[in-house]
C-alpha cells in the first residue's frame, strides 16, 4: 500500500524532542527521513536517561522510529559537500538549532534556495521574532512562557507544569502540519518556503481557552472557576485546579480504594442535558426540582457541594464501575489511568496506539505509535536507527555515489567510523 508521504525526502537536522517528534510523524506517514548526526556522538538523547547499558535510550528510540541515520561532520570539507548534495535532492529540511546556527554553518536561507529553490526549510525555535528570540528554551520554559503554567495548578499553590510535553512534542506536531501545508502549496507555486513554529506560540495555541477567559474576566467573575463565589479574582486568569475549563463543570473525584491507590479517581462532568440522570444515579432526586440546583446557572455557586456529594457516591465504587454506570446514562466520565494501566491496555495495542518494537541492542520495548490513523496509509512503526547505520546506503542509493566516491567519503573522515551493523 502506498504511504501518504511516499516520495517525500526529509533532511532531518533535529535533536532531542521537539524536532524529532515532527520528523517521526512524517516518517510514519511514509516520508524518507534522513537524520543527520555527529560522528561518534549522535543525538544527545541516545545516551540520556539510559536504562540499558551500551544501548540507545528509550528517550531516543521512541522519538526516532522509521528514520535513517547518516553521521556527518559538517565542518569537514567532504562532509560539507555531501550535505549540500543532500540539500539539492531533499524536499524538506527540518532543524531545531539555536538561532543563528544554520547561518554559521553557511546554510543561510539564500544559500539553501540557491541549492534547491523547491526545498522547504522548517524550523522550531523557543520564541518567535521579538525581544526573546535568541533565548534558549526547553519544554517547561515553553509551558511557562506560553501561559500553561500560570493557569495550571491550584489557587493556593505555585504555577505548575503539565506531564504532557505540550512545549516540545506539541510544537513538533504544529510544525508537521506546517510542513505538509507548505508541500501542498508548493504543488501550486513550485517554490519552497520557510516554516517556523515557535514553542511559545504552540503552547499558547493549546491554551487558547485561557486567553478566552482573560477577556471574559474583564466583564465579571468566571463563575465556572472554583474561586466563585467566595474567592477573589485578580486581573489575570487564576489557576483553576481540576475545573474543566469549558462550559460543562467537572472535577476529579475519589473512588473506592483511593486511600491506597493514587489513581483511584475519575473525572466527572455535570453536563446539563443529563443533570436529571446524575441526580437519580447519586440518589439526590430532589435536586431535579430544587431551584438552587435545577438550572446550570443556579448550580454554579454550589459546585463544591455538588461535587462533594457526587464524590460520596463515587467512593463506594471503583473507577471502572463509576464509568460503566455513567455510560449507561450518557454521563461524561472517565477514569484516571496510570501509565502502567495504559501500557497494559489491549485495546490500545490493537489500534496501534501502543506498539512493541524489536531493537538489536536493547531488545523489545513499548512505544507510542502513530496517534493519527489514515485508512489508506496505515503506519508501520520500525525501530530507530543505530548511529550511522545507513551511511553507505545513503551515499550509494540516495546520492548515487559510485564505489570510488563512497571510498573517498569514508576515508575523508566526513562520516566518522563505519557502523558495526548493516542496515535492516
Short mmCIF file of C-alpha atoms in Angstrom, two decimals:
data_model
loop_
_atom_site.label_atom_id
_atom_site.label_comp_id
_atom_site.label_asym_id
_atom_site.label_seq_id
_atom_site.Cartn_x
_atom_site.Cartn_y
_atom_site.Cartn_z
CA UNK A 1 0.00 0.00 0.00
CA UNK A 2 1.33 3.43 -0.93
CA UNK A 3 2.03 5.70 2.05
CA UNK A 4 0.62 9.21 2.20
CA UNK A 5 4.06 10.91 2.09
CA UNK A 6 5.88 8.32 -0.01
CA UNK A 7 8.35 10.07 -2.29
CA UNK A 8 8.92 12.98 0.10
CA UNK A 9 12.52 13.16 1.34
CA UNK A 10 13.30 14.90 4.63
CA UNK A 11 16.74 16.15 5.68
CA UNK A 12 16.46 15.91 9.45
CA UNK A 13 18.79 18.17 11.43
CA UNK A 14 16.71 17.89 14.60
CA UNK A 15 17.65 16.61 18.03
CA UNK A 16 16.19 15.96 21.49
CA UNK A 17 12.35 16.02 21.34
CA UNK A 18 10.55 18.85 19.54
CA UNK A 19 12.08 18.34 16.09
CA UNK A 20 12.27 14.53 16.23
CA UNK A 21 8.56 14.44 17.14
CA UNK A 22 7.83 16.26 13.89
CA UNK A 23 10.07 14.18 11.65
CA UNK A 24 8.98 10.89 13.22
CA UNK A 25 5.36 11.72 12.41
CA UNK A 26 6.32 12.47 8.80
CA UNK A 27 8.26 9.19 8.68
CA UNK A 28 5.24 7.26 9.97
CA UNK A 29 3.28 8.67 7.05
CA UNK A 30 5.89 7.36 4.61
CA UNK A 31 8.43 10.16 4.16
CA UNK A 32 12.08 9.12 3.79
CA UNK A 33 13.67 10.83 6.79
CA UNK A 34 17.47 11.08 6.79
CA UNK A 35 18.66 12.01 10.27
CA UNK A 36 21.99 13.85 10.28
CA UNK A 37 24.09 13.12 13.39
CA UNK A 38 27.55 13.95 14.67
CA UNK A 39 30.05 11.10 14.07
CA UNK A 40 30.73 9.13 17.23
CA UNK A 41 28.20 11.11 19.26
CA UNK A 42 24.83 11.33 17.57
CA UNK A 43 21.68 12.84 19.01
CA UNK A 44 22.37 13.65 22.66
CA UNK A 45 19.29 11.68 23.73
CA UNK A 46 20.92 8.40 22.66
CA UNK A 47 22.72 8.48 25.99
CA UNK A 48 20.26 10.42 28.17
CA UNK A 49 18.15 8.60 30.78
CA UNK A 50 19.76 5.35 29.64
CA UNK A 51 18.24 2.27 31.30
CA UNK A 52 20.10 -0.46 29.37
CA UNK A 53 23.92 -0.24 29.38
CA UNK A 54 25.55 0.44 25.99
CA UNK A 55 22.22 0.73 24.20
CA UNK A 56 20.28 3.69 22.84
CA UNK A 57 17.95 5.11 25.47
CA UNK A 58 14.18 4.95 25.25
CA UNK A 59 14.28 8.73 25.04
CA UNK A 60 15.95 8.35 21.64
CA UNK A 61 14.28 5.21 20.33
CA UNK A 62 10.73 6.45 21.00
CA UNK A 63 11.31 9.66 19.02
CA UNK A 64 13.21 8.37 16.01
CA UNK A 65 11.32 5.45 14.51
CA UNK A 66 11.28 4.85 10.75
CA UNK A 67 14.32 7.07 10.12
CA UNK A 68 17.73 6.51 8.56
CA UNK A 69 20.88 7.72 10.31
CA UNK A 70 23.76 9.40 8.49
CA UNK A 71 26.75 10.58 10.51
CA UNK A 72 28.25 13.69 9.01
CA UNK A 73 30.94 16.13 10.10
CA UNK A 74 29.69 19.34 8.52
CA UNK A 75 32.98 21.11 9.32
CA UNK A 76 34.83 18.59 7.15
CA UNK A 77 35.22 19.72 3.52
CA UNK A 78 33.88 16.46 2.13
CA UNK A 79 31.15 16.41 4.75
CA UNK A 80 30.05 19.86 3.68
CA UNK A 81 29.94 18.74 0.04
CA UNK A 82 27.78 15.73 0.97
CA UNK A 83 25.44 17.98 2.94
CA UNK A 84 24.95 20.34 0.02
CA UNK A 85 24.28 17.41 -2.30
CA UNK A 86 21.55 16.27 0.09
CA UNK A 87 20.02 19.75 0.20
CA UNK A 88 19.78 19.66 -3.58
CA UNK A 89 17.66 16.49 -3.64
CA UNK A 90 15.54 16.78 -0.48
CA UNK A 91 12.05 18.23 -0.31
CA UNK A 92 12.25 19.47 3.27
CA UNK A 93 14.99 20.39 5.72
CA UNK A 94 13.97 20.43 9.38
CA UNK A 95 16.04 21.93 12.20
CA UNK A 96 15.68 22.97 15.81
CA UNK A 97 19.10 24.51 16.37
CA UNK A 98 19.58 27.61 18.47
CA UNK A 99 19.02 30.81 16.47
CA UNK A 100 21.88 31.56 14.08
CA UNK A 101 23.44 28.08 13.96
CA UNK A 102 22.42 27.34 10.36
CA UNK A 103 23.76 30.70 9.22
CA UNK A 104 27.12 29.99 10.89
CA UNK A 105 27.18 26.65 9.07
CA UNK A 106 26.89 28.59 5.83
CA UNK A 107 23.33 27.42 5.23
CA UNK A 108 21.61 30.77 5.08
CA UNK A 109 18.15 30.80 3.54
CA UNK A 110 19.67 32.42 0.46
CA UNK A 111 22.24 29.63 0.11
CA UNK A 112 19.62 26.94 0.68
CA UNK A 113 17.41 28.44 -2.03
CA UNK A 114 20.38 28.68 -4.37
CA UNK A 115 21.00 24.95 -3.91
CA UNK A 116 17.32 23.98 -4.15
CA UNK A 117 14.60 26.58 -4.85
CA UNK A 118 11.89 24.00 -4.11
CA UNK A 119 13.08 22.99 -0.66
CA UNK A 120 11.05 23.81 2.45
CA UNK A 121 13.11 24.95 5.44
CA UNK A 122 11.19 24.13 8.61
CA UNK A 123 12.39 25.39 11.97
CA UNK A 124 11.44 25.13 15.63
CA UNK A 125 12.57 27.94 17.91
CA UNK A 126 11.77 28.77 21.52
CA UNK A 127 10.34 32.20 20.77
CA UNK A 128 9.25 33.89 17.59
CA UNK A 129 10.69 37.22 16.40
CA UNK A 130 10.88 39.71 19.26
CA UNK A 131 12.89 40.53 22.39
CA UNK A 132 13.30 36.88 23.46
CA UNK A 133 14.04 35.25 20.10
CA UNK A 134 17.67 34.45 20.97
CA UNK A 135 16.83 32.86 24.34
CA UNK A 136 17.31 29.13 24.89
CA UNK A 137 14.07 27.25 25.61
CA UNK A 138 13.23 23.77 26.88
CA UNK A 139 9.89 22.07 27.48
CA UNK A 140 8.99 23.56 30.85
CA UNK A 141 10.20 27.03 29.88
CA UNK A 142 7.84 26.92 26.91
CA UNK A 143 4.97 25.90 29.17
CA UNK A 144 5.74 28.82 31.46
CA UNK A 145 6.14 31.36 28.65
CA UNK A 146 3.10 30.15 26.74
CA UNK A 147 0.53 30.60 29.52
CA UNK A 148 0.17 27.00 30.63
CA UNK A 149 2.00 27.05 33.97
CA UNK A 150 0.34 30.23 35.25
CA UNK A 151 -3.09 28.68 34.70
CA UNK A 152 -2.29 25.13 35.87
CA UNK A 153 -2.41 24.00 39.50
CA UNK A 154 -4.44 25.11 42.48
CA UNK A 155 -5.15 28.66 43.57
CA UNK A 156 -3.21 28.32 46.81
CA UNK A 157 -0.16 26.75 45.17
CA UNK A 158 2.60 27.70 42.71
CA UNK A 159 2.37 27.63 38.92
CA UNK A 160 2.58 24.01 37.74
CA UNK A 161 3.89 22.37 34.56
CA UNK A 162 1.93 19.54 32.97
CA UNK A 163 3.03 15.94 32.47
CA UNK A 164 2.17 16.17 28.78
CA UNK A 165 5.01 17.53 26.65
CA UNK A 166 2.98 20.33 25.09
CA UNK A 167 6.05 22.52 24.53
CA UNK A 168 8.29 20.03 22.75
CA UNK A 169 6.02 17.40 21.23
CA UNK A 170 3.16 19.88 20.85
CA UNK A 171 5.32 22.23 18.79
CA UNK A 172 6.62 19.31 16.75
CA UNK A 173 3.06 18.44 15.79
CA UNK A 174 2.38 22.05 14.83
CA UNK A 175 5.50 22.08 12.63
CA UNK A 176 4.48 18.85 10.90
CA UNK A 177 1.19 20.47 9.91
CA UNK A 178 3.09 23.49 8.62
CA UNK A 179 5.35 21.27 6.53
CA UNK A 180 2.59 19.31 4.81
CA UNK A 181 0.74 22.59 4.19
CA UNK A 182 3.86 24.06 2.56
CA UNK A 183 4.28 20.91 0.46
CA UNK A 184 0.70 21.27 -0.72
CA UNK A 185 1.22 24.93 -1.61
CA UNK A 186 4.39 24.04 -3.49
CA UNK A 187 2.28 21.94 -5.85
CA UNK A 188 0.71 25.23 -6.99
CA UNK A 189 3.66 27.64 -6.80
CA UNK A 190 6.64 25.38 -7.49
CA UNK A 191 8.55 27.23 -4.78
CA UNK A 192 9.81 26.26 -1.35
CA UNK A 193 9.38 28.47 1.67
CA UNK A 194 10.35 28.85 5.33
CA UNK A 195 8.11 27.37 8.02
CA UNK A 196 8.53 28.48 11.63
CA UNK A 197 6.91 27.01 14.73
CA UNK A 198 7.86 28.77 17.97
CA UNK A 199 7.40 26.80 21.18
CA UNK A 200 5.80 29.73 23.00
CA UNK A 201 3.29 30.10 20.14
CA UNK A 202 2.49 26.39 20.14
CA UNK A 203 1.82 26.30 23.88
CA UNK A 204 -0.36 29.41 23.67
CA UNK A 205 -2.36 27.83 20.86
CA UNK A 206 -3.09 24.88 23.15
CA UNK A 207 -4.00 27.32 25.96
CA UNK A 208 -6.41 29.38 23.90
CA UNK A 209 -9.31 28.81 26.33
CA UNK A 210 -7.30 30.67 28.97
CA UNK A 211 -6.84 33.63 26.62
CA UNK A 212 -10.61 33.44 26.14
CA UNK A 213 -11.09 33.60 29.91
CA UNK A 214 -8.64 36.51 30.26
CA UNK A 215 -11.01 38.57 28.13
CA UNK A 216 -14.12 37.31 29.92
CA UNK A 217 -12.57 38.34 33.22
CA UNK A 218 -12.96 42.00 32.28
CA UNK A 219 -16.74 41.54 32.36
CA UNK A 220 -17.07 39.85 35.73
CA UNK A 221 -16.05 36.76 37.71
CA UNK A 222 -15.51 33.43 35.96
CA UNK A 223 -18.42 31.59 37.53
CA UNK A 224 -17.34 28.10 36.48
CA UNK A 225 -14.00 28.54 38.32
CA UNK A 226 -13.66 27.19 41.89
CA UNK A 227 -12.88 30.72 43.15
CA UNK A 228 -16.55 31.58 42.59
CA UNK A 229 -18.47 32.72 44.62
CA UNK A 230 -16.36 33.09 47.75
CA UNK A 231 -12.84 33.54 46.39
CA UNK A 232 -11.15 36.53 44.80
CA UNK A 233 -10.32 37.18 41.16
CA UNK A 234 -7.38 39.37 40.23
CA UNK A 235 -6.53 40.92 36.89
CA UNK A 236 -5.24 37.66 35.36
CA UNK A 237 -6.79 34.23 34.82
CA UNK A 238 -6.27 32.24 38.03
CA UNK A 239 -5.27 28.62 38.45
CA UNK A 240 -8.42 26.53 38.40
CA UNK A 241 -7.37 23.20 39.91
CA UNK A 242 -9.25 20.42 38.13
CA UNK A 243 -12.09 22.58 36.81
CA UNK A 244 -12.99 21.67 33.25
CA UNK A 245 -12.18 24.94 31.53
CA UNK A 246 -15.29 24.59 29.38
CA UNK A 247 -18.99 25.24 29.59
CA UNK A 248 -19.67 21.99 31.47
CA UNK A 249 -18.35 21.94 35.08
CA UNK A 250 -16.14 19.00 36.01
CA UNK A 251 -13.84 17.78 38.78
CA UNK A 252 -11.65 14.83 39.77
CA UNK A 253 -13.34 12.66 42.39
CA UNK A 254 -12.15 9.86 44.66
CA UNK A 255 -13.25 6.30 44.01
CA UNK A 256 -13.17 3.09 46.00
CA UNK A 257 -9.61 2.31 47.05
CA UNK A 258 -8.35 5.88 46.89
CA UNK A 259 -6.70 5.51 50.29
CA UNK A 260 -4.02 3.19 48.87
CA UNK A 261 -4.26 3.66 45.10
CA UNK A 262 -3.00 7.09 43.94
CA UNK A 263 -5.00 6.75 40.72
CA UNK A 264 -8.35 5.55 42.10
CA UNK A 265 -10.10 8.62 40.75
CA UNK A 266 -12.48 9.63 37.96
CA UNK A 267 -13.13 12.85 36.12
CA UNK A 268 -16.83 13.60 36.40
CA UNK A 269 -18.66 16.23 34.33
CA UNK A 270 -22.05 17.59 35.38
CA UNK A 271 -23.30 18.05 31.84
CA UNK A 272 -26.56 19.98 31.78
CA UNK A 273 -28.57 17.69 29.43
CA UNK A 274 -28.05 14.70 31.75
CA UNK A 275 -28.49 16.51 35.06
CA UNK A 276 -31.65 14.56 35.89
CA UNK A 277 -29.79 11.28 35.34
CA UNK A 278 -26.92 12.45 37.56
CA UNK A 279 -29.34 13.30 40.37
CA UNK A 280 -31.03 9.91 40.02
CA UNK A 281 -27.79 7.93 39.93
CA UNK A 282 -26.28 9.57 43.03
CA UNK A 283 -29.54 9.38 45.00
CA UNK A 284 -30.43 13.07 45.03
CA UNK A 285 -33.69 13.18 43.04
CA UNK A 286 -34.81 16.29 44.97
CA UNK A 287 -32.12 18.32 43.18
CA UNK A 288 -34.02 17.92 39.91
CA UNK A 289 -36.63 20.46 41.02
CA UNK A 290 -34.74 22.36 43.74
CA UNK A 291 -34.33 25.95 42.46
CA UNK A 292 -30.76 26.01 43.80
CA UNK A 293 -29.79 23.07 41.58
CA UNK A 294 -32.32 22.70 38.76
CA UNK A 295 -30.68 25.11 36.27
CA UNK A 296 -26.99 25.29 35.23
CA UNK A 297 -26.62 28.94 36.24
CA UNK A 298 -28.18 28.26 39.65
CA UNK A 299 -25.73 25.39 40.25
CA UNK A 300 -22.56 27.44 39.75
CA UNK A 301 -22.34 28.85 43.31
CA UNK A 302 -22.85 25.32 44.69
CA UNK A 303 -20.34 23.35 42.59
CA UNK A 304 -18.08 22.45 45.52
CA UNK A 305 -21.01 21.00 47.44
CA UNK A 306 -22.34 19.24 44.35
CA UNK A 307 -19.03 17.51 43.62
CA UNK A 308 -18.55 16.64 47.30
CA UNK A 309 -21.94 14.90 47.24
CA UNK A 310 -21.17 13.08 43.99
CA UNK A 311 -17.85 12.01 45.49
CA UNK A 312 -19.61 10.30 48.39
CA UNK A 313 -21.24 8.12 45.73
CA UNK A 314 -18.08 7.54 43.63
CA UNK A 315 -16.12 6.47 46.75
CA UNK A 316 -18.40 3.43 47.04
CA UNK A 317 -17.38 2.13 43.60
CA UNK A 318 -14.23 1.51 41.58
CA UNK A 319 -13.40 3.99 38.87
CA UNK A 320 -14.41 1.48 36.21
CA UNK A 321 -17.73 0.76 37.92
CA UNK A 322 -18.40 4.51 38.02
CA UNK A 323 -17.54 4.76 34.34
CA UNK A 324 -19.82 1.85 33.39
CA UNK A 325 -22.80 3.23 35.34
CA UNK A 326 -22.32 6.73 33.96
CA UNK A 327 -22.01 5.42 30.42
CA UNK A 328 -25.42 3.77 30.72
CA UNK A 329 -26.88 7.21 31.40
CA UNK A 330 -24.71 9.09 28.88
CA UNK A 331 -22.98 10.96 31.72
CA UNK A 332 -19.46 12.11 30.69
CA UNK A 333 -16.99 10.40 32.98
CA UNK A 334 -13.50 8.95 32.61
CA UNK A 335 -11.04 7.03 34.78
CA UNK A 336 -7.66 8.39 35.84
CA UNK A 337 -5.42 5.82 34.14
CA UNK A 338 -1.87 5.21 35.32
CA UNK A 339 0.91 4.68 32.78
CA UNK A 340 1.01 1.05 33.91
CA UNK A 341 -2.68 0.64 33.05
CA UNK A 342 -2.20 2.34 29.70
CA UNK A 343 0.83 0.18 28.86
CA UNK A 344 -1.24 -2.95 29.53
CA UNK A 345 -4.35 -1.77 27.64
CA UNK A 346 -5.01 -4.35 24.91
CA UNK A 347 -7.38 -2.07 23.01
CA UNK A 348 -4.60 0.49 22.54
CA UNK A 349 -2.31 -2.25 21.24
CA UNK A 350 -4.91 -3.47 18.78
CA UNK A 351 -5.27 0.02 17.28
CA UNK A 352 -1.50 0.56 17.06
CA UNK A 353 -1.52 3.38 19.59
CA UNK A 354 0.78 1.29 21.79
CA UNK A 355 3.28 -0.89 19.91
CA UNK A 356 6.05 -3.33 20.73
CA UNK A 357 9.28 -2.76 18.84
CA UNK A 358 12.33 -5.02 18.45
CA UNK A 359 15.76 -3.42 18.80
CA UNK A 360 19.11 -5.16 18.15
CA UNK A 361 20.78 -3.68 21.24
CA UNK A 362 18.06 -3.28 23.84
CA UNK A 363 15.54 -5.96 22.83
CA UNK A 364 11.78 -5.41 22.81
CA UNK A 365 10.30 -2.22 24.18
CA UNK A 366 6.96 -0.42 24.22
CA UNK A 367 6.39 2.80 22.34
CA UNK A 368 3.61 5.10 21.28
CA UNK A 369 2.52 4.51 17.69
CA UNK A 370 1.03 7.00 15.26
CA UNK A 371 -1.90 8.73 17.00
CA UNK A 372 -3.36 9.71 13.62
CA UNK A 373 -4.96 6.86 11.69
CA UNK A 374 -5.35 7.06 7.90
CA UNK A 375 -7.49 4.41 6.24
CA UNK A 376 -5.37 4.36 3.06
CA UNK A 377 -1.96 4.89 4.67
CA UNK A 378 -1.54 2.52 7.59
CA UNK A 379 1.51 3.36 9.70
CA UNK A 380 4.13 0.74 10.48
CA UNK A 381 6.43 1.50 13.40
CA UNK A 382 10.01 0.49 12.59
CA UNK A 383 12.85 0.66 15.08
CA UNK A 384 15.07 3.70 15.37
CA UNK A 385 18.42 3.56 13.54
CA UNK A 386 21.76 2.82 15.13
CA UNK A 387 24.25 5.66 14.86
CA UNK A 388 25.48 5.91 11.28
CA UNK A 389 23.70 2.70 10.35
CA UNK A 390 22.72 3.93 6.89
CA UNK A 391 25.88 5.80 5.89
CA UNK A 392 26.79 3.70 2.85
CA UNK A 393 23.15 3.08 1.97
CA UNK A 394 22.51 6.82 1.66
CA UNK A 395 25.73 7.51 -0.22
CA UNK A 396 25.05 4.77 -2.75
CA UNK A 397 21.28 4.71 -3.11
CA UNK A 398 20.27 8.30 -2.39
CA UNK A 399 23.25 10.31 -3.61
CA UNK A 400 24.15 7.68 -6.25
CA UNK A 401 27.86 7.74 -5.40
CA UNK A 402 29.97 5.14 -7.17
CA UNK A 403 32.44 2.90 -5.32
CA UNK A 404 35.34 5.33 -5.69
CA UNK A 405 33.33 8.30 -4.40
CA UNK A 406 31.97 6.29 -1.48
CA UNK A 407 35.51 5.25 -0.55
CA UNK A 408 36.70 8.87 -0.75
CA UNK A 409 33.91 9.94 1.56
CA UNK A 410 34.69 7.21 4.08
CA UNK A 411 38.43 7.87 4.01
CA UNK A 412 37.99 11.63 4.36
CA UNK A 413 36.64 11.27 7.91
CA UNK A 414 33.48 13.12 6.95
CA UNK A 415 31.31 10.26 8.21
CA UNK A 416 33.36 9.06 11.16
CA UNK A 417 33.92 5.37 11.91
CA UNK A 418 31.95 2.79 9.90
CA UNK A 419 28.86 1.38 11.69
CA UNK A 420 29.09 -2.06 13.25
CA UNK A 421 25.78 -3.39 11.90
CA UNK A 422 24.28 -3.44 8.44
CA UNK A 423 21.06 -1.60 7.75
CA UNK A 424 17.89 -3.62 8.20
#
